[in-house]
Amino acid sequence: MSKRAKKNEQAAADEANDNGTEPATKKGKKAKEPEAPILYEDPPDKLTSKDGRAANMKITSWNVDGLRAWVKKKGLDWVRQEDPDVLCLQETKCAEKSLPADITSMPEYPHKYWAGSEDKEGYSGVAMLCKTEPIKVSYGIGEFLSWSILKRQHFDI
């Protein structure tokens, strides 16, 4: 407490004693109301198109920040509940040879595609799981098949 605040407090106490009343107490700040919990439900206006047609495909994307930990934290339970037609996962951080069996054996998604760093195992990585087979799946960035090919073609590495 600053000297000025102490001085003002003492003056208020002295004045109250002179008047024979109790000193006024300061009102504390009100605590912030907790925010409402985040609900992961589709808003009703997103279930139909602008012209009123029902949605016919659900695509979900999730940055899992580590596939094995995400599976242990019941991420697949959420996927089964939401039941997307296409599931895109980023930052899987898992080499294809060490993918959890829980995700590789999902019969709901017979079409599974994985891509990760060829240079650093367990670094970055993406996945796409589909109920129906895509017309075409391309790996890499545009015409480049991978970062290592990009480096060889455009840099002296």
PDB file of N, CA and C in Angstrom, residues 66-143:
ATOM      1  N   GLY A  66       0.169 -34.885 -32.087  1.00  0.00           N
ATOM      2  CA  GLY A  66       0.684 -36.173 -31.619  1.00  0.00           C
ATOM      3  C   GLY A  66      -0.408 -37.222 -31.649  1.00  0.00           C
ATOM      4  N   LEU A  67      -0.374 -38.084 -32.649  1.00  0.00           N
ATOM      5  CA  LEU A  67      -1.444 -39.061 -32.870  1.00  0.00           C
ATOM      6  C   LEU A  67      -1.565 -40.070 -31.732  1.00  0.00           C
ATOM      7  N   ARG A  68      -0.448 -40.610 -31.268  1.00  0.00           N
ATOM      8  CA  ARG A  68      -0.512 -41.640 -30.219  1.00  0.00           C
ATOM      9  C   ARG A  68      -1.133 -41.081 -28.941  1.00  0.00           C
ATOM     10  N   ALA A  69      -0.754 -39.871 -28.546  1.00  0.00           N
ATOM     11  CA  ALA A  69      -1.334 -39.256 -27.343  1.00  0.00           C
ATOM     12  C   ALA A  69      -2.812 -38.950 -27.562  1.00  0.00           C
ATOM     13  N   TRP A  70      -3.159 -38.504 -28.764  1.00  0.00           N
ATOM     14  CA  TRP A  70      -4.550 -38.183 -29.090  1.00  0.00           C
ATOM     15  C   TRP A  70      -5.429 -39.428 -28.990  1.00  0.00           C
ATOM     16  N   VAL A  71      -4.914 -40.563 -29.461  1.00  0.00           N
ATOM     17  CA  VAL A  71      -5.668 -41.821 -29.373  1.00  0.00           C
ATOM     18  C   VAL A  71      -5.848 -42.207 -27.903  1.00  0.00           C
ATOM     19  N   LYS A  72      -4.791 -42.064 -27.098  1.00  0.00           N
ATOM     20  CA  LYS A  72      -4.882 -42.393 -25.666  1.00  0.00           C
ATOM     21  C   LYS A  72      -5.874 -41.491 -24.946  1.00  0.00           C
ATOM     22  N   LYS A  73      -6.021 -40.254 -25.423  1.00  0.00           N
ATOM     23  CA  LYS A  73      -6.946 -39.298 -24.796  1.00  0.00           C
ATOM     24  C   LYS A  73      -8.363 -39.424 -25.348  1.00  0.00           C
ATOM     25  N   LYS A  74      -8.659 -40.542 -25.950  1.00  0.00           N
ATOM     26  CA  LYS A  74     -10.017 -40.856 -26.440  1.00  0.00           C
ATOM     27  C   LYS A  74     -10.450 -39.998 -27.624  1.00  0.00           C
ATOM     28  N   GLY A  75      -9.508 -39.573 -28.450  1.00  0.00           N
ATOM     29  CA  GLY A  75      -9.848 -38.818 -29.651  1.00  0.00           C
ATOM     30  C   GLY A  75     -10.707 -39.620 -30.613  1.00  0.00           C
ATOM     31  N   LEU A  76     -10.473 -40.931 -30.666  1.00  0.00           N
ATOM     32  CA  LEU A  76     -11.256 -41.770 -31.580  1.00  0.00           C
ATOM     33  C   LEU A  76     -12.706 -41.906 -31.124  1.00  0.00           C
ATOM     34  N   ASP A  77     -12.946 -41.809 -29.827  1.00  0.00           N
ATOM     35  CA  ASP A  77     -14.335 -41.832 -29.347  1.00  0.00           C
ATOM     36  C   ASP A  77     -15.101 -40.643 -29.913  1.00  0.00           C
ATOM     37  N   TRP A  78     -14.445 -39.479 -29.921  1.00  0.00           N
ATOM     38  CA  TRP A  78     -15.075 -38.286 -30.482  1.00  0.00           C
ATOM     39  C   TRP A  78     -15.341 -38.474 -31.969  1.00  0.00           C
ATOM     40  N   VAL A  79     -14.372 -39.061 -32.680  1.00  0.00           N
ATOM     41  CA  VAL A  79     -14.538 -39.289 -34.121  1.00  0.00           C
ATOM     42  C   VAL A  79     -15.719 -40.215 -34.368  1.00  0.00           C
ATOM     43  N   ARG A  80     -15.828 -41.274 -33.599  1.00  0.00           N
ATOM     44  CA  ARG A  80     -16.949 -42.213 -33.785  1.00  0.00           C
ATOM     45  C   ARG A  80     -18.283 -41.543 -33.466  1.00  0.00           C
ATOM     46  N   GLN A  81     -18.283 -40.656 -32.494  1.00  0.00           N
ATOM     47  CA  GLN A  81     -19.512 -39.940 -32.148  1.00  0.00           C
ATOM     48  C   GLN A  81     -19.896 -38.958 -33.255  1.00  0.00           C
ATOM     49  N   GLU A  82     -18.929 -38.201 -33.754  1.00  0.00           N
ATOM     50  CA  GLU A  82     -19.196 -37.208 -34.801  1.00  0.00           C
ATOM     51  C   GLU A  82     -19.447 -37.865 -36.152  1.00  0.00           C
ATOM     52  N   ASP A  83     -18.802 -38.977 -36.404  1.00  0.00           N
ATOM     53  CA  ASP A  83     -18.986 -39.769 -37.617  1.00  0.00           C
ATOM     54  C   ASP A  83     -18.789 -38.974 -38.915  1.00  0.00           C
ATOM     55  N   PRO A  84     -17.614 -38.323 -39.081  1.00  0.00           N
ATOM     56  CA  PRO A  84     -17.392 -37.585 -40.334  1.00  0.00           C
ATOM     57  C   PRO A  84     -17.150 -38.536 -41.503  1.00  0.00           C
ATOM     58  N   ASP A  85     -17.470 -38.083 -42.706  1.00  0.00           N
ATOM     59  CA  ASP A  85     -17.197 -38.871 -43.910  1.00  0.00           C
ATOM     60  C   ASP A  85     -15.714 -38.831 -44.254  1.00  0.00           C
ATOM     61  N   VAL A  86     -15.088 -37.692 -43.993  1.00  0.00           N
ATOM     62  CA  VAL A  86     -13.653 -37.519 -44.229  1.00  0.00           C
ATOM     63  C   VAL A  86     -13.054 -36.922 -42.959  1.00  0.00           C
ATOM     64  N   LEU A  87     -11.990 -37.547 -42.478  1.00  0.00           N
ATOM     65  CA  LEU A  87     -11.294 -37.067 -41.289  1.00  0.00           C
ATOM     66  C   LEU A  87      -9.871 -36.703 -41.679  1.00  0.00           C
ATOM     67  N   CYS A  88      -9.505 -35.434 -41.491  1.00  0.00           N
ATOM     68  CA  CYS A  88      -8.154 -34.953 -41.798  1.00  0.00           C
ATOM     69  C   CYS A  88      -7.451 -34.658 -40.478  1.00  0.00           C
ATOM     70  N   LEU A  89      -6.259 -35.206 -40.313  1.00  0.00           N
ATOM     71  CA  LEU A  89      -5.490 -35.013 -39.088  1.00  0.00           C
ATOM     72  C   LEU A  89      -4.166 -34.350 -39.422  1.00  0.00           C
ATOM     73  N   GLN A  90      -3.779 -33.356 -38.632  1.00  0.00           N
ATOM     74  CA  GLN A  90      -2.501 -32.683 -38.820  1.00  0.00           C
ATOM     75  C   GLN A  90      -1.635 -32.897 -37.587  1.00  0.00           C
ATOM     76  N   GLU A  91      -0.321 -32.713 -37.777  1.00  0.00           N
ATOM     77  CA  GLU A  91       0.669 -32.865 -36.706  1.00  0.00           C
ATOM     78  C   GLU A  91       0.549 -34.238 -36.046  1.00  0.00           C
ATOM     79  N   THR A  92       0.486 -35.288 -36.861  1.00  0.00           N
ATOM     80  CA  THR A  92       0.374 -36.640 -36.319  1.00  0.00           C
ATOM     81  C   THR A  92       1.632 -37.047 -35.566  1.00  0.00           C
ATOM     82  N   LYS A  93       2.780 -36.528 -35.976  1.00  0.00           N
ATOM     83  CA  LYS A  93       4.061 -36.794 -35.309  1.00  0.00           C
ATOM     84  C   LYS A  93       4.284 -38.284 -35.103  1.00  0.00           C
ATOM     85  N   CYS A  94       3.966 -39.048 -36.121  1.00  0.00           N
ATOM     86  CA  CYS A  94       4.047 -40.499 -36.001  1.00  0.00           C
ATOM     87  C   CYS A  94       4.407 -41.082 -37.360  1.00  0.00           C
ATOM     88  N   ALA A  95       5.468 -41.874 -37.407  1.00  0.00           N
ATOM     89  CA  ALA A  95       5.843 -42.526 -38.657  1.00  0.00           C
ATOM     90  C   ALA A  95       4.798 -43.582 -39.005  1.00  0.00           C
ATOM     91  N   GLU A  96       4.623 -43.837 -40.285  1.00  0.00           N
ATOM     92  CA  GLU A  96       3.592 -44.778 -40.726  1.00  0.00           C
ATOM     93  C   GLU A  96       3.793 -46.166 -40.128  1.00  0.00           C
ATOM     94  N   LYS A  97       5.042 -46.564 -39.929  1.00  0.00           N
ATOM     95  CA  LYS A  97       5.310 -47.898 -39.389  1.00  0.00           C
ATOM     96  C   LYS A  97       4.970 -48.019 -37.900  1.00  0.00           C
ATOM     97  N   SER A  98       4.784 -46.893 -37.215  1.00  0.00           N
ATOM     98  CA  SER A  98       4.467 -46.952 -35.785  1.00  0.00           C
ATOM     99  C   SER A  98       3.099 -46.359 -35.455  1.00  0.00           C
ATOM    100  N   LEU A  99       2.175 -46.431 -36.400  1.00  0.00           N
ATOM    101  CA  LEU A  99       0.817 -45.924 -36.169  1.00  0.00           C
ATOM    102  C   LEU A  99       0.088 -46.817 -35.166  1.00  0.00           C
ATOM    103  N   PRO A 100      -0.736 -46.252 -34.297  1.00  0.00           N
ATOM    104  CA  PRO A 100      -1.498 -47.060 -33.345  1.00  0.00           C
ATOM    105  C   PRO A 100      -2.492 -47.970 -34.072  1.00  0.00           C
ATOM    106  N   ALA A 101      -2.589 -49.209 -33.615  1.00  0.00           N
ATOM    107  CA  ALA A 101      -3.506 -50.176 -34.231  1.00  0.00           C
ATOM    108  C   ALA A 101      -4.956 -49.708 -34.142  1.00  0.00           C
ATOM    109  N   ASP A 102      -5.274 -48.936 -33.093  1.00  0.00           N
ATOM    110  CA  ASP A 102      -6.650 -48.441 -32.935  1.00  0.00           C
ATOM    111  C   ASP A 102      -7.104 -47.633 -34.145  1.00  0.00           C
ATOM    112  N   ILE A 103      -6.182 -46.920 -34.759  1.00  0.00           N
ATOM    113  CA  ILE A 103      -6.565 -46.068 -35.888  1.00  0.00           C
ATOM    114  C   ILE A 103      -6.378 -46.782 -37.228  1.00  0.00           C
ATOM    115  N   THR A 104      -5.405 -47.653 -37.331  1.00  0.00           N
ATOM    116  CA  THR A 104      -5.187 -48.346 -38.611  1.00  0.00           C
ATOM    117  C   THR A 104      -6.236 -49.422 -38.858  1.00  0.00           C
ATOM    118  N   SER A 105      -6.906 -49.860 -37.804  1.00  0.00           N
ATOM    119  CA  SER A 105      -7.891 -50.935 -37.961  1.00  0.00           C
ATOM    120  C   SER A 105      -9.334 -50.448 -37.889  1.00  0.00           C
ATOM    121  N   MET A 106      -9.561 -49.174 -38.144  1.00  0.00           N
ATOM    122  CA  MET A 106     -10.930 -48.646 -38.079  1.00  0.00           C
ATOM    123  C   MET A 106     -11.710 -49.069 -39.323  1.00  0.00           C
ATOM    124  N   PRO A 107     -12.689 -49.968 -39.186  1.00  0.00           N
ATOM    125  CA  PRO A 107     -13.443 -50.412 -40.363  1.00  0.00           C
ATOM    126  C   PRO A 107     -14.324 -49.309 -40.957  1.00  0.00           C
ATOM    127  N   GLU A 108     -14.638 -48.282 -40.158  1.00  0.00           N
ATOM    128  CA  GLU A 108     -15.467 -47.180 -40.651  1.00  0.00           C
ATOM    129  C   GLU A 108     -14.760 -46.404 -41.750  1.00  0.00           C
ATOM    130  N   TYR A 109     -13.435 -46.458 -41.747  1.00  0.00           N
ATOM    131  CA  TYR A 109     -12.625 -45.709 -42.711  1.00  0.00           C
ATOM    132  C   TYR A 109     -11.718 -46.679 -43.466  1.00  0.00           C
ATOM    133  N   PRO A 110     -12.242 -47.304 -44.508  1.00  0.00           N
ATOM    134  CA  PRO A 110     -11.427 -48.274 -45.251  1.00  0.00           C
ATOM    135  C   PRO A 110     -10.322 -47.628 -46.087  1.00  0.00           C
ATOM    136  N   HIS A 111     -10.411 -46.337 -46.325  1.00  0.00           N
ATOM    137  CA  HIS A 111      -9.423 -45.643 -47.161  1.00  0.00           C
ATOM    138  C   HIS A 111      -8.629 -44.683 -46.274  1.00  0.00           C
ATOM    139  N   LYS A 112      -7.367 -45.049 -46.022  1.00  0.00           N
ATOM    140  CA  LYS A 112      -6.515 -44.271 -45.115  1.00  0.00           C
ATOM    141  C   LYS A 112      -5.254 -43.853 -45.851  1.00  0.00           C
ATOM    142  N   TYR A 113      -4.862 -42.586 -45.652  1.00  0.00           N
ATOM    143  CA  TYR A 113      -3.690 -42.041 -46.336  1.00  0.00           C
ATOM    144  C   TYR A 113      -2.835 -41.308 -45.305  1.00  0.00           C
ATOM    145  N   TRP A 114      -1.526 -41.573 -45.331  1.00  0.00           N
ATOM    146  CA  TRP A 114      -0.593 -41.005 -44.365  1.00  0.00           C
ATOM    147  C   TRP A 114       0.556 -40.342 -45.095  1.00  0.00           C
ATOM    148  N   ALA A 115       1.042 -39.255 -44.556  1.00  0.00           N
ATOM    149  CA  ALA A 115       2.239 -38.605 -45.098  1.00  0.00           C
ATOM    150  C   ALA A 115       2.986 -37.959 -43.936  1.00  0.00           C
ATOM    151  N   GLY A 116       4.291 -38.168 -43.925  1.00  0.00           N
ATOM    152  CA  GLY A 116       5.114 -37.596 -42.867  1.00  0.00           C
ATOM    153  C   GLY A 116       6.479 -37.232 -43.402  1.00  0.00           C
ATOM    154  N   SER A 117       7.283 -36.689 -42.553  1.00  0.00           N
ATOM    155  CA  SER A 117       8.624 -36.280 -42.931  1.00  0.00           C
ATOM    156  C   SER A 117       9.483 -37.504 -43.231  1.00  0.00           C
ATOM    157  N   GLU A 118      10.178 -37.454 -44.366  1.00  0.00           N
ATOM    158  CA  GLU A 118      11.102 -38.531 -44.704  1.00  0.00           C
ATOM    159  C   GLU A 118      12.436 -38.323 -43.998  1.00  0.00           C
ATOM    160  N   ASP A 119      12.744 -37.083 -43.668  1.00  0.00           N
ATOM    161  CA  ASP A 119      14.028 -36.759 -43.051  1.00  0.00           C
ATOM    162  C   ASP A 119      14.025 -36.949 -41.536  1.00  0.00           C
ATOM    163  N   LYS A 120      12.916 -36.623 -40.900  1.00  0.00           N
ATOM    164  CA  LYS A 120      12.821 -36.691 -39.440  1.00  0.00           C
ATOM    165  C   LYS A 120      11.630 -37.558 -39.061  1.00  0.00           C
ATOM    166  N   GLU A 121      11.896 -38.735 -38.550  1.00  0.00           N
ATOM    167  CA  GLU A 121      10.802 -39.615 -38.147  1.00  0.00           C
ATOM    168  C   GLU A 121      10.095 -39.029 -36.924  1.00  0.00           C
ATOM    169  N   GLY A 122       8.772 -39.067 -36.937  1.00  0.00           N
ATOM    170  CA  GLY A 122       8.001 -38.537 -35.818  1.00  0.00           C
ATOM    171  C   GLY A 122       7.870 -37.026 -35.824  1.00  0.00           C
ATOM    172  N   TYR A 123       8.153 -36.399 -36.968  1.00  0.00           N
ATOM    173  CA  TYR A 123       8.065 -34.946 -37.075  1.00  0.00           C
ATOM    174  C   TYR A 123       6.925 -34.602 -38.014  1.00  0.00           C
ATOM    175  N   SER A 124       6.089 -33.703 -37.635  1.00  0.00           N
ATOM    176  CA  SER A 124       4.931 -33.237 -38.404  1.00  0.00           C
ATOM    177  C   SER A 124       4.050 -34.419 -38.809  1.00  0.00           C
ATOM    178  N   GLY A 125       3.586 -34.456 -40.018  1.00  0.00           N
ATOM    179  CA  GLY A 125       2.766 -35.561 -40.504  1.00  0.00           C
ATOM    180  C   GLY A 125       1.295 -35.208 -40.600  1.00  0.00           C
ATOM    181  N   VAL A 126       0.663 -35.770 -41.622  1.00  0.00           N
ATOM    182  CA  VAL A 126      -0.771 -35.576 -41.838  1.00  0.00           C
ATOM    183  C   VAL A 126      -1.408 -36.912 -42.191  1.00  0.00           C
ATOM    184  N   ALA A 127      -2.713 -36.984 -42.019  1.00  0.00           N
ATOM    185  CA  ALA A 127      -3.455 -38.195 -42.363  1.00  0.00           C
ATOM    186  C   ALA A 127      -4.826 -37.807 -42.890  1.00  0.00           C
ATOM    187  N   MET A 128      -5.361 -38.659 -43.737  1.00  0.00           N
ATOM    188  CA  MET A 128      -6.724 -38.479 -44.224  1.00  0.00           C
ATOM    189  C   MET A 128      -7.393 -39.845 -44.201  1.00  0.00           C
ATOM    190  N   LEU A 129      -8.508 -39.948 -43.520  1.00  0.00           N
ATOM    191  CA  LEU A 129      -9.273 -41.181 -43.436  1.00  0.00           C
ATOM    192  C   LEU A 129     -10.622 -40.926 -44.089  1.00  0.00           C
ATOM    193  N   CYS A 130     -11.012 -41.800 -45.008  1.00  0.00           N
ATOM    194  CA  CYS A 130     -12.227 -41.576 -45.799  1.00  0.00           C
ATOM    195  C   CYS A 130     -13.128 -42.805 -45.781  1.00  0.00           C
ATOM    196  N   LYS A 131     -14.421 -42.557 -45.760  1.00  0.00           N
ATOM    197  CA  LYS A 131     -15.386 -43.647 -45.871  1.00  0.00           C
ATOM    198  C   LYS A 131     -15.517 -44.112 -47.314  1.00  0.00           C
ATOM    199  N   THR A 132     -15.429 -43.174 -48.249  1.00  0.00           N
ATOM    200  CA  THR A 132     -15.478 -43.530 -49.670  1.00  0.00           C
ATOM    201  C   THR A 132     -14.140 -43.187 -50.305  1.00  0.00           C
ATOM    202  N   GLU A 133     -13.774 -43.929 -51.312  1.00  0.00           N
ATOM    203  CA  GLU A 133     -12.474 -43.734 -51.944  1.00  0.00           C
ATOM    204  C   GLU A 133     -12.430 -42.413 -52.710  1.00  0.00           C
ATOM    205  N   PRO A 134     -11.431 -41.584 -52.439  1.00  0.00           N
ATOM    206  CA  PRO A 134     -11.302 -40.323 -53.178  1.00  0.00           C
ATOM    207  C   PRO A 134     -10.991 -40.590 -54.653  1.00  0.00           C
ATOM    208  N   ILE A 135     -11.356 -39.666 -55.507  1.00  0.00           N
ATOM    209  CA  ILE A 135     -11.051 -39.795 -56.933  1.00  0.00           C
ATOM    210  C   ILE A 135      -9.548 -39.780 -57.143  1.00  0.00           C
ATOM    211  N   LYS A 136      -8.844 -38.897 -56.407  1.00  0.00           N
ATOM    212  CA  LYS A 136      -7.398 -38.792 -56.559  1.00  0.00           C
ATOM    213  C   LYS A 136      -6.788 -38.317 -55.246  1.00  0.00           C
ATOM    214  N   VAL A 137      -5.637 -38.869 -54.904  1.00  0.00           N
ATOM    215  CA  VAL A 137      -4.885 -38.432 -53.728  1.00  0.00           C
ATOM    216  C   VAL A 137      -3.493 -38.061 -54.200  1.00  0.00           C
ATOM    217  N   SER A 138      -3.065 -36.845 -53.898  1.00  0.00           N
ATOM    218  CA  SER A 138      -1.726 -36.382 -54.276  1.00  0.00           C
ATOM    219  C   SER A 138      -0.927 -36.124 -53.012  1.00  0.00           C
ATOM    220  N   TYR A 139       0.312 -36.546 -53.023  1.00  0.00           N
ATOM    221  CA  TYR A 139       1.206 -36.312 -51.896  1.00  0.00           C
ATOM    222  C   TYR A 139       2.155 -35.176 -52.234  1.00  0.00           C
ATOM    223  N   GLY A 140       2.528 -34.392 -51.260  1.00  0.00           N
ATOM    224  CA  GLY A 140       3.491 -33.327 -51.476  1.00  0.00           C
ATOM    225  C   GLY A 140       2.822 -31.996 -51.730  1.00  0.00           C
ATOM    226  N   ILE A 141       3.636 -31.069 -52.207  1.00  0.00           N
ATOM    227  CA  ILE A 141       3.166 -29.715 -52.469  1.00  0.00           C
ATOM    228  C   ILE A 141       3.086 -29.537 -53.974  1.00  0.00           C
ATOM    229  N   GLY A 142       1.907 -29.527 -54.506  1.00  0.00           N
ATOM    230  CA  GLY A 142       1.747 -29.364 -55.951  1.00  0.00           C
ATOM    231  C   GLY A 142       2.471 -30.451 -56.709  1.00  0.00           C
ATOM    232  N   GLU A 143       3.377 -30.042 -57.610  1.00  0.00           N
ATOM    233  CA  GLU A 143       4.086 -31.016 -58.437  1.00  0.00           C
ATOM    234  C   GLU A 143       5.218 -31.705 -57.687  1.00  0.00           C
TER     235      GLU A 143
END
